[in-house]
mmCIF file of N, CA and C in Angstrom:
data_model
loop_
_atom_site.group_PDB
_atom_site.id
_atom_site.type_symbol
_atom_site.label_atom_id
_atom_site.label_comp_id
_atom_site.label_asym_id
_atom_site.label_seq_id
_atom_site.Cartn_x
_atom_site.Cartn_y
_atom_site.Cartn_z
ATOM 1 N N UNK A 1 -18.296 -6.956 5.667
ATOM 2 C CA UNK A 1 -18.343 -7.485 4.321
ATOM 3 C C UNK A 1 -17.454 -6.665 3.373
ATOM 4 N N UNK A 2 -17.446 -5.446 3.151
ATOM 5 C CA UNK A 2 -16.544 -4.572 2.519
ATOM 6 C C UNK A 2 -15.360 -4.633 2.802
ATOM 7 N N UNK A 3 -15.141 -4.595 4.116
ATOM 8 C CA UNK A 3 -13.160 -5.344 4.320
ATOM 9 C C UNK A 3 -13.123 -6.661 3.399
ATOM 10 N N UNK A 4 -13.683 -7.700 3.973
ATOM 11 C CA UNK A 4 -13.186 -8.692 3.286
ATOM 12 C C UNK A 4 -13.398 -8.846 1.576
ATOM 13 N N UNK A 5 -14.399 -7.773 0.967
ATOM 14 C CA UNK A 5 -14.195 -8.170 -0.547
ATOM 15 C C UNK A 5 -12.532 -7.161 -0.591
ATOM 16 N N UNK A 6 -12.579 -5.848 -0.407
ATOM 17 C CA UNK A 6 -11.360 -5.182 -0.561
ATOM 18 C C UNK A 6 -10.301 -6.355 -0.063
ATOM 19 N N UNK A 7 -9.833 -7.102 0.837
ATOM 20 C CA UNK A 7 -8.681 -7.899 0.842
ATOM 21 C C UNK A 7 -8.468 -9.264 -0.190
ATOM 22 N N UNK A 8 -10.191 -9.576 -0.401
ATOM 23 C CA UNK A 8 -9.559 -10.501 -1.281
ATOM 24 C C UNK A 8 -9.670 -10.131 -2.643
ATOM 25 N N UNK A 9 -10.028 -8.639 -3.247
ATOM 26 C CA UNK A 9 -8.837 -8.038 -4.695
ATOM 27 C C UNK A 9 -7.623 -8.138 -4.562
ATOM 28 N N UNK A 10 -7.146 -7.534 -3.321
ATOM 29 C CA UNK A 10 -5.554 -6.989 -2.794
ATOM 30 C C UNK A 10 -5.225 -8.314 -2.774
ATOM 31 N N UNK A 11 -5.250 -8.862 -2.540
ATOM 32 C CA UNK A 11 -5.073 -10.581 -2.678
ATOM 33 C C UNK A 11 -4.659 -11.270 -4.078
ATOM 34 N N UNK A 12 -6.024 -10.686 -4.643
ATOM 35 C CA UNK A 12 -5.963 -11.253 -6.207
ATOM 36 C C UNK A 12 -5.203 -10.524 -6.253
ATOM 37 N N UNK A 13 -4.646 -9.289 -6.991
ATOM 38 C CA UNK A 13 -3.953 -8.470 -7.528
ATOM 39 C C UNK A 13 -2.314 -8.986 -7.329
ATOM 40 N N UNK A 14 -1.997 -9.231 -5.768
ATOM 41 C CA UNK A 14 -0.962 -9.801 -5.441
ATOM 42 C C UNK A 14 -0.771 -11.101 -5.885
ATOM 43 N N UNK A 15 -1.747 -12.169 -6.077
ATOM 44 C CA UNK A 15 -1.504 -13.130 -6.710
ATOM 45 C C UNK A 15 -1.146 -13.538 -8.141
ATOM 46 N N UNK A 16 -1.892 -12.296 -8.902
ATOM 47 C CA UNK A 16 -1.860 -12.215 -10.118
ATOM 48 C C UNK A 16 0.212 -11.809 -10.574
ATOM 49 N N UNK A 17 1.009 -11.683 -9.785
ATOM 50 C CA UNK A 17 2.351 -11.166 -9.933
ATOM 51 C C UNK A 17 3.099 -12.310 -9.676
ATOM 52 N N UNK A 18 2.449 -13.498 -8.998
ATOM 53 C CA UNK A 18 3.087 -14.724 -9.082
ATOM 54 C C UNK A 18 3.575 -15.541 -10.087
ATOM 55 N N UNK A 19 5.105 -16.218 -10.106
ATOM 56 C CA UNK A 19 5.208 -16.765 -10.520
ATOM 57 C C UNK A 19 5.935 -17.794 -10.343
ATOM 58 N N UNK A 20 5.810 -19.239 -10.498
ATOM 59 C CA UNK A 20 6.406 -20.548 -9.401
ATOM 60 C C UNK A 20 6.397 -20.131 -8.430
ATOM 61 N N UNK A 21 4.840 -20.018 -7.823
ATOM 62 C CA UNK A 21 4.745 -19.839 -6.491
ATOM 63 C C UNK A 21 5.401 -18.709 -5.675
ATOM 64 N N UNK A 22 6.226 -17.576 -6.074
ATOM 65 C CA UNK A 22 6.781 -16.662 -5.596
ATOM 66 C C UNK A 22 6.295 -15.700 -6.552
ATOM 67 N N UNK A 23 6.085 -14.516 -5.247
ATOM 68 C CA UNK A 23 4.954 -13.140 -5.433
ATOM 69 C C UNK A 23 6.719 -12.342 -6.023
ATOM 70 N N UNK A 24 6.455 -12.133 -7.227
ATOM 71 C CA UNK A 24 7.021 -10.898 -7.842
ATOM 72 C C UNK A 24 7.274 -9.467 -7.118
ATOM 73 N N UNK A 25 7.695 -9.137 -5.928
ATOM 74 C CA UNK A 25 7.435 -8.188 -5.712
ATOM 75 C C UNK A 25 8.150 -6.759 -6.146
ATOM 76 N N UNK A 26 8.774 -6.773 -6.698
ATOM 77 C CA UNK A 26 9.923 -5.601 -7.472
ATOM 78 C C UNK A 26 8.643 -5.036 -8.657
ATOM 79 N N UNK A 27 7.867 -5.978 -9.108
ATOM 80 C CA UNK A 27 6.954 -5.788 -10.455
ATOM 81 C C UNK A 27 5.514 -4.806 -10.074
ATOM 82 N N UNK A 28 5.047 -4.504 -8.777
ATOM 83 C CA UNK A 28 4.198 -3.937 -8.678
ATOM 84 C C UNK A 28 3.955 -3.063 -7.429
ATOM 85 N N UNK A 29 2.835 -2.292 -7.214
ATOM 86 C CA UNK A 29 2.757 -1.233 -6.071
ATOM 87 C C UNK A 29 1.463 -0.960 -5.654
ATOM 88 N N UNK A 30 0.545 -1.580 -4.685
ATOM 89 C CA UNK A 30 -0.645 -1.055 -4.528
ATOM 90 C C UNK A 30 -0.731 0.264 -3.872
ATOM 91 N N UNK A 31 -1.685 0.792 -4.368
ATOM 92 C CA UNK A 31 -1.902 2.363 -3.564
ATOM 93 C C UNK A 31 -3.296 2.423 -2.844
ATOM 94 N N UNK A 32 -3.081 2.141 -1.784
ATOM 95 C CA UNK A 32 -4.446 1.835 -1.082
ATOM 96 C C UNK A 32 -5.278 3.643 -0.442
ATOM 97 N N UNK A 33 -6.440 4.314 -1.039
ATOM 98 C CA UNK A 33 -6.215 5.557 -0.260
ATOM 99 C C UNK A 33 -7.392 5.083 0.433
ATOM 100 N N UNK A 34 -7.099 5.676 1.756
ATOM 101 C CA UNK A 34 -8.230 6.131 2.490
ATOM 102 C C UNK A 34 -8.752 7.152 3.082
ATOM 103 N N UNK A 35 -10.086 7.332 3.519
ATOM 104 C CA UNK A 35 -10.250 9.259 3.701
ATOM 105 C C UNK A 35 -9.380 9.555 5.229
ATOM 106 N N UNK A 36 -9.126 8.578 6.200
ATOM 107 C CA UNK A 36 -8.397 9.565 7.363
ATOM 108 C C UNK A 36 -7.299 8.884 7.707
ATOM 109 N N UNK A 37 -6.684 9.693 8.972
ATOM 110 C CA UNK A 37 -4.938 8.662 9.004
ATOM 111 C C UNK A 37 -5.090 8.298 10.058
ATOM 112 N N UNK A 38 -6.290 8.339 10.859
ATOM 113 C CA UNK A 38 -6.421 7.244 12.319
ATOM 114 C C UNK A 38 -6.954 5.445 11.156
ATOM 115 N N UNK A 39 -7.302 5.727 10.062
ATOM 116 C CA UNK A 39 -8.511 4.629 9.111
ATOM 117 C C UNK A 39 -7.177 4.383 8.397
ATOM 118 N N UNK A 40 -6.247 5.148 8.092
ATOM 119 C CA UNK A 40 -4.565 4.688 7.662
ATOM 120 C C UNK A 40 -3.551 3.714 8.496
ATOM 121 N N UNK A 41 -3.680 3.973 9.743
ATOM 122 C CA UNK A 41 -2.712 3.366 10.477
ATOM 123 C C UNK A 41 -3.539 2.059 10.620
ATOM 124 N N UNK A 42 -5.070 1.844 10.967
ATOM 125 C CA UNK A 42 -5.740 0.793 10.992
ATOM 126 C C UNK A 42 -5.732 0.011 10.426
ATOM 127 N N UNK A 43 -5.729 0.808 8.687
ATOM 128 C CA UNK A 43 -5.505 -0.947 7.460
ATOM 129 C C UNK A 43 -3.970 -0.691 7.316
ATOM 130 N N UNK A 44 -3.017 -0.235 7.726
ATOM 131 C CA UNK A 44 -1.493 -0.736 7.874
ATOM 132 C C UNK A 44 -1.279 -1.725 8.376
ATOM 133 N N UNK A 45 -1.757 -1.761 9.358
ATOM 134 C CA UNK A 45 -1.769 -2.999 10.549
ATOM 135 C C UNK A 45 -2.583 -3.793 10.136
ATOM 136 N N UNK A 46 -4.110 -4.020 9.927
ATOM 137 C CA UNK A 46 -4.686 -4.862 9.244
ATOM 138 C C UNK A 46 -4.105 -5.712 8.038
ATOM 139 N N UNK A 47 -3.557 -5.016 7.033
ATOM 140 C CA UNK A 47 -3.023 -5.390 5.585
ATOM 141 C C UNK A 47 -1.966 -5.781 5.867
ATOM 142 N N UNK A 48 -0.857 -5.234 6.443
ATOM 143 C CA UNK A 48 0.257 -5.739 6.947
ATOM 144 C C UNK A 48 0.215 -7.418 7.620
ATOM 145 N N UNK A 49 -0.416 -7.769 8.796
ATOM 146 C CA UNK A 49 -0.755 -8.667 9.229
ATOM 147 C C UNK A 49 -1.365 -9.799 7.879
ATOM 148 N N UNK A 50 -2.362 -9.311 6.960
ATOM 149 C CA UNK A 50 -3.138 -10.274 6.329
ATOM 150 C C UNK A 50 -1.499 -10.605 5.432
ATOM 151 N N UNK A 51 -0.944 -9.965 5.070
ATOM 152 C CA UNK A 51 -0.161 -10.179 4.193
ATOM 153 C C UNK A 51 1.537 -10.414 3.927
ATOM 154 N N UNK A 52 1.772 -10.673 5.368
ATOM 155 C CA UNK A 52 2.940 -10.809 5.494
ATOM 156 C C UNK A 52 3.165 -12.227 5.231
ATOM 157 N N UNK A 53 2.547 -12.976 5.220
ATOM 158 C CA UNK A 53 2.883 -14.588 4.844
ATOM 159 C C UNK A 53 2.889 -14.556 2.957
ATOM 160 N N UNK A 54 2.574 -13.384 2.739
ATOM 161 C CA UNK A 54 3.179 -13.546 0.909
ATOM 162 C C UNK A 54 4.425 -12.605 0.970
ATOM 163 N N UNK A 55 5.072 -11.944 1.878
ATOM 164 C CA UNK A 55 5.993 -11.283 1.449
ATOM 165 C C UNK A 55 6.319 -9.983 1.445
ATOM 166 N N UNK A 56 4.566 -9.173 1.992
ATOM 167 C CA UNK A 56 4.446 -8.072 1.039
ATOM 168 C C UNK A 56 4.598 -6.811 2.274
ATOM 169 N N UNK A 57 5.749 -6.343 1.981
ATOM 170 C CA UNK A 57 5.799 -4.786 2.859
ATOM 171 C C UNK A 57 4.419 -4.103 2.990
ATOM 172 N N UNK A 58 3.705 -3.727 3.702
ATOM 173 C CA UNK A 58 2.683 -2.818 3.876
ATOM 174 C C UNK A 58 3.419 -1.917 5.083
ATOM 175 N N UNK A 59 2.939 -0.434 4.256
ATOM 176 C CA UNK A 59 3.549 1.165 4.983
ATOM 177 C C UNK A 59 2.441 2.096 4.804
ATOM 178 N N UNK A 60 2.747 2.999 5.865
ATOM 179 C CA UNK A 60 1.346 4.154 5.982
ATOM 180 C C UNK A 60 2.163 5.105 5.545
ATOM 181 N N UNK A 61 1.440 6.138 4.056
ATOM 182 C CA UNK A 61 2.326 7.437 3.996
ATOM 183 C C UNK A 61 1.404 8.444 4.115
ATOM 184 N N UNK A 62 1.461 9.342 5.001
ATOM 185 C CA UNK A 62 0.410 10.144 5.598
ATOM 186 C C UNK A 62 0.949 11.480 6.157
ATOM 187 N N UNK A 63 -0.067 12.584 6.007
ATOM 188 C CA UNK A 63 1.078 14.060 6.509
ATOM 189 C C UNK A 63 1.928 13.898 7.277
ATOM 190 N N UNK A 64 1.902 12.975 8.639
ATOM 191 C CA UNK A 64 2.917 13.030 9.356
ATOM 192 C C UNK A 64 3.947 11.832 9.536
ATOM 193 N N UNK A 65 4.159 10.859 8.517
ATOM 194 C CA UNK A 65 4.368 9.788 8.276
ATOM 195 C C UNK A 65 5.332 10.430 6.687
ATOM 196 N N UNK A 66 6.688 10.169 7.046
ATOM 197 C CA UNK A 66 7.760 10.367 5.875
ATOM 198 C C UNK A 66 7.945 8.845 5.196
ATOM 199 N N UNK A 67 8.407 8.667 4.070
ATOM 200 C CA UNK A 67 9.475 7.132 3.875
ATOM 201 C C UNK A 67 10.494 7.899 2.787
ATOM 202 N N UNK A 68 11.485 7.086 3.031
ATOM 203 C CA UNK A 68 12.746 7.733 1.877
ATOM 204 C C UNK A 68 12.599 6.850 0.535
ATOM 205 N N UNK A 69 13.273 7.291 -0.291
ATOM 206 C CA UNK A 69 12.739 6.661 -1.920
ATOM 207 C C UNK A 69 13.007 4.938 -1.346
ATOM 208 N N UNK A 70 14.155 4.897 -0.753
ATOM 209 C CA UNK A 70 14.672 3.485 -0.565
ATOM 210 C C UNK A 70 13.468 2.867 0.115
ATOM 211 N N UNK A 71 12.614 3.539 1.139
ATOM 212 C CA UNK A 71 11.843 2.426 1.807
ATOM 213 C C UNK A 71 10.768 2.323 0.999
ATOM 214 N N UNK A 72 10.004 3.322 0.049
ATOM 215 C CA UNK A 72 9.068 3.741 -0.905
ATOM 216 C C UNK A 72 9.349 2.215 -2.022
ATOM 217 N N UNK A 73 10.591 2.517 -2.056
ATOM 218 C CA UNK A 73 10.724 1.075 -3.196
ATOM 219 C C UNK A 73 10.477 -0.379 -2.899
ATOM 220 N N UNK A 74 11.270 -0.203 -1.503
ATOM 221 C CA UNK A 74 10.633 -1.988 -0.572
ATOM 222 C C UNK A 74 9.655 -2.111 -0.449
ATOM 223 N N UNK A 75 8.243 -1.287 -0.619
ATOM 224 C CA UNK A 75 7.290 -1.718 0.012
ATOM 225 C C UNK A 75 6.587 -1.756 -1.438
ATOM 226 N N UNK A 76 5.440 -2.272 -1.067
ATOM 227 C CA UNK A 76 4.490 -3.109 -2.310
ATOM 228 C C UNK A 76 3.076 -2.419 -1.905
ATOM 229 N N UNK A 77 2.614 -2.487 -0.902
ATOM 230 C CA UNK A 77 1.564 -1.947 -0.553
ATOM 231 C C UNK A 77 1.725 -0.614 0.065
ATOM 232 N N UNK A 78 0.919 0.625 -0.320
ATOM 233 C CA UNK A 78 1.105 2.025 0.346
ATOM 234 C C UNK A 78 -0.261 1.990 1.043
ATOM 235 N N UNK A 79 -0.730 2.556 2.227
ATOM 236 C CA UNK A 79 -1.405 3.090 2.615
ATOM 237 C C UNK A 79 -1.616 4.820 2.703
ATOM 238 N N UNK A 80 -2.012 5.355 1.656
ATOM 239 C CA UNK A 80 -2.225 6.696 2.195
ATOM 240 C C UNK A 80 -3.560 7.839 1.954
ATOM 241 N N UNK A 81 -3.388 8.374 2.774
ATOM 242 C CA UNK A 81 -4.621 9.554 2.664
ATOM 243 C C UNK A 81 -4.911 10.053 1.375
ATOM 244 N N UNK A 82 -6.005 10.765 1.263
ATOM 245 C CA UNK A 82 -6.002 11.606 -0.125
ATOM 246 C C UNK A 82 -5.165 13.382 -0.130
ATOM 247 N N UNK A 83 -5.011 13.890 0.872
ATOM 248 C CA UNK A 83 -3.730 14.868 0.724
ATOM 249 C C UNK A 83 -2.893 14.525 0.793
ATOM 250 N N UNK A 84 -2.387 13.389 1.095
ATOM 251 C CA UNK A 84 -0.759 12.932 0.776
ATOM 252 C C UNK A 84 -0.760 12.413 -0.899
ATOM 253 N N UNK A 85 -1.478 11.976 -1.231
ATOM 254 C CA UNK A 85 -1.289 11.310 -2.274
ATOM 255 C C UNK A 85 -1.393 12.240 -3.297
ATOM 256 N N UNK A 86 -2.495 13.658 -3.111
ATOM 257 C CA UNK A 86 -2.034 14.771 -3.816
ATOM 258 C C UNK A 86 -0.662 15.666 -4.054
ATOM 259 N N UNK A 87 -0.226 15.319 -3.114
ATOM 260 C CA UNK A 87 1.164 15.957 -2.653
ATOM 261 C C UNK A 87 2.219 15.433 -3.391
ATOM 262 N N UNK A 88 1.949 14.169 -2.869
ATOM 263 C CA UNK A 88 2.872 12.863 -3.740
ATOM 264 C C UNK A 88 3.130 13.098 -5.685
ATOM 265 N N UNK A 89 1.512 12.902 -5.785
ATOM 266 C CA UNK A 89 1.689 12.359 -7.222
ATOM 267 C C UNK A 89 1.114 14.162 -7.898
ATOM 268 N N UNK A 90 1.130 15.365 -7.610
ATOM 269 C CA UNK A 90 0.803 16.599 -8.137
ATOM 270 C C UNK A 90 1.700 17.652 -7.802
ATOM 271 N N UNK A 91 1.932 17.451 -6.738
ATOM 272 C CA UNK A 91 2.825 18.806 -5.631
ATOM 273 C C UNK A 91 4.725 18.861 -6.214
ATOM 274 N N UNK A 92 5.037 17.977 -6.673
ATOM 275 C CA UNK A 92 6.472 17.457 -6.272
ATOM 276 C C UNK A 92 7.291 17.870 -5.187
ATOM 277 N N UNK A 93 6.738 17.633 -4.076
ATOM 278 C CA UNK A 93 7.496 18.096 -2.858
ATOM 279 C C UNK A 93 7.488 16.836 -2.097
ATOM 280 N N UNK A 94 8.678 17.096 -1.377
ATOM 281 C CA UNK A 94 8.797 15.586 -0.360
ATOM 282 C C UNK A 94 8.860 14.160 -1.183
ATOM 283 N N UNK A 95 7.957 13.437 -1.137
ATOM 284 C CA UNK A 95 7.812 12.174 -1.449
ATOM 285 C C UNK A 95 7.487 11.926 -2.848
ATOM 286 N N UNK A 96 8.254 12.079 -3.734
ATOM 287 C CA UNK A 96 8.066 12.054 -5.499
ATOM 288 C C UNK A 96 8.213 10.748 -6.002
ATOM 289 N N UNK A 97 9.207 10.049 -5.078
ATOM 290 C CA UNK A 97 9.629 8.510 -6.141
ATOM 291 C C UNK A 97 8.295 8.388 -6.462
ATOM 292 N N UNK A 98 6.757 7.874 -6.025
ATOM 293 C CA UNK A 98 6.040 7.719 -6.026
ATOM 294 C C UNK A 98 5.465 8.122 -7.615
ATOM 295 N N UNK A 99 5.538 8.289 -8.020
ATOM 296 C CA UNK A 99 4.917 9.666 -9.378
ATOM 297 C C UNK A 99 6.341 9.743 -10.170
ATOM 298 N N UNK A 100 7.279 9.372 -10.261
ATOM 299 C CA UNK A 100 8.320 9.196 -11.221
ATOM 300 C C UNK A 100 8.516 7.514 -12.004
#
């Protein structure tokens, strides 16, 4: 039951960027965290799958999991841990587009 209310926000949220039927995707960025990166790679693949028929890049960014600003920008949905995302958006090391 908790998967499926969490996909259909991520859903809404993505729908809410529509317009004539085409998902805006340049206009927004979900940040999905979760507590581990075996439970990271799981809703990558999960979210990825639910959501590739709107368009929407889903990526895992996780200690051992890099992306360069360029792939950081293609994607719409992030999957990541809560020490990456400290890192990300506090640390400025490595992965900053994120937090700029």
């Amino acid at each position: 039951k908790q998967w499926y209310q969490r996909r259909v926000r991520v859903v809404k949220l993505v729908k809410s960027f529509m317009e004539n039927g085409v998902v805006q995707r340049n206009k927004f960025k979900v940040v999905y965290i979760t507590p581990m990166k075996a439970l990271a790679s799981e809703m990558t693949k999960t979210f990825g799958k639910k959501l590739q028929g709107l368009g929407i890049q889903v990526r895992e960014l996780t200690g051992d999991m890099q992306l360069t600003k360029q792939e950081i920008s293609q994607t719409q949905m992030l999957i990541v841990t809560p020490e990456k995302w400290d890192v990300v958006t506090r640390k400025g090391t490595g992965d900053t587009a994120l937090s700029q």
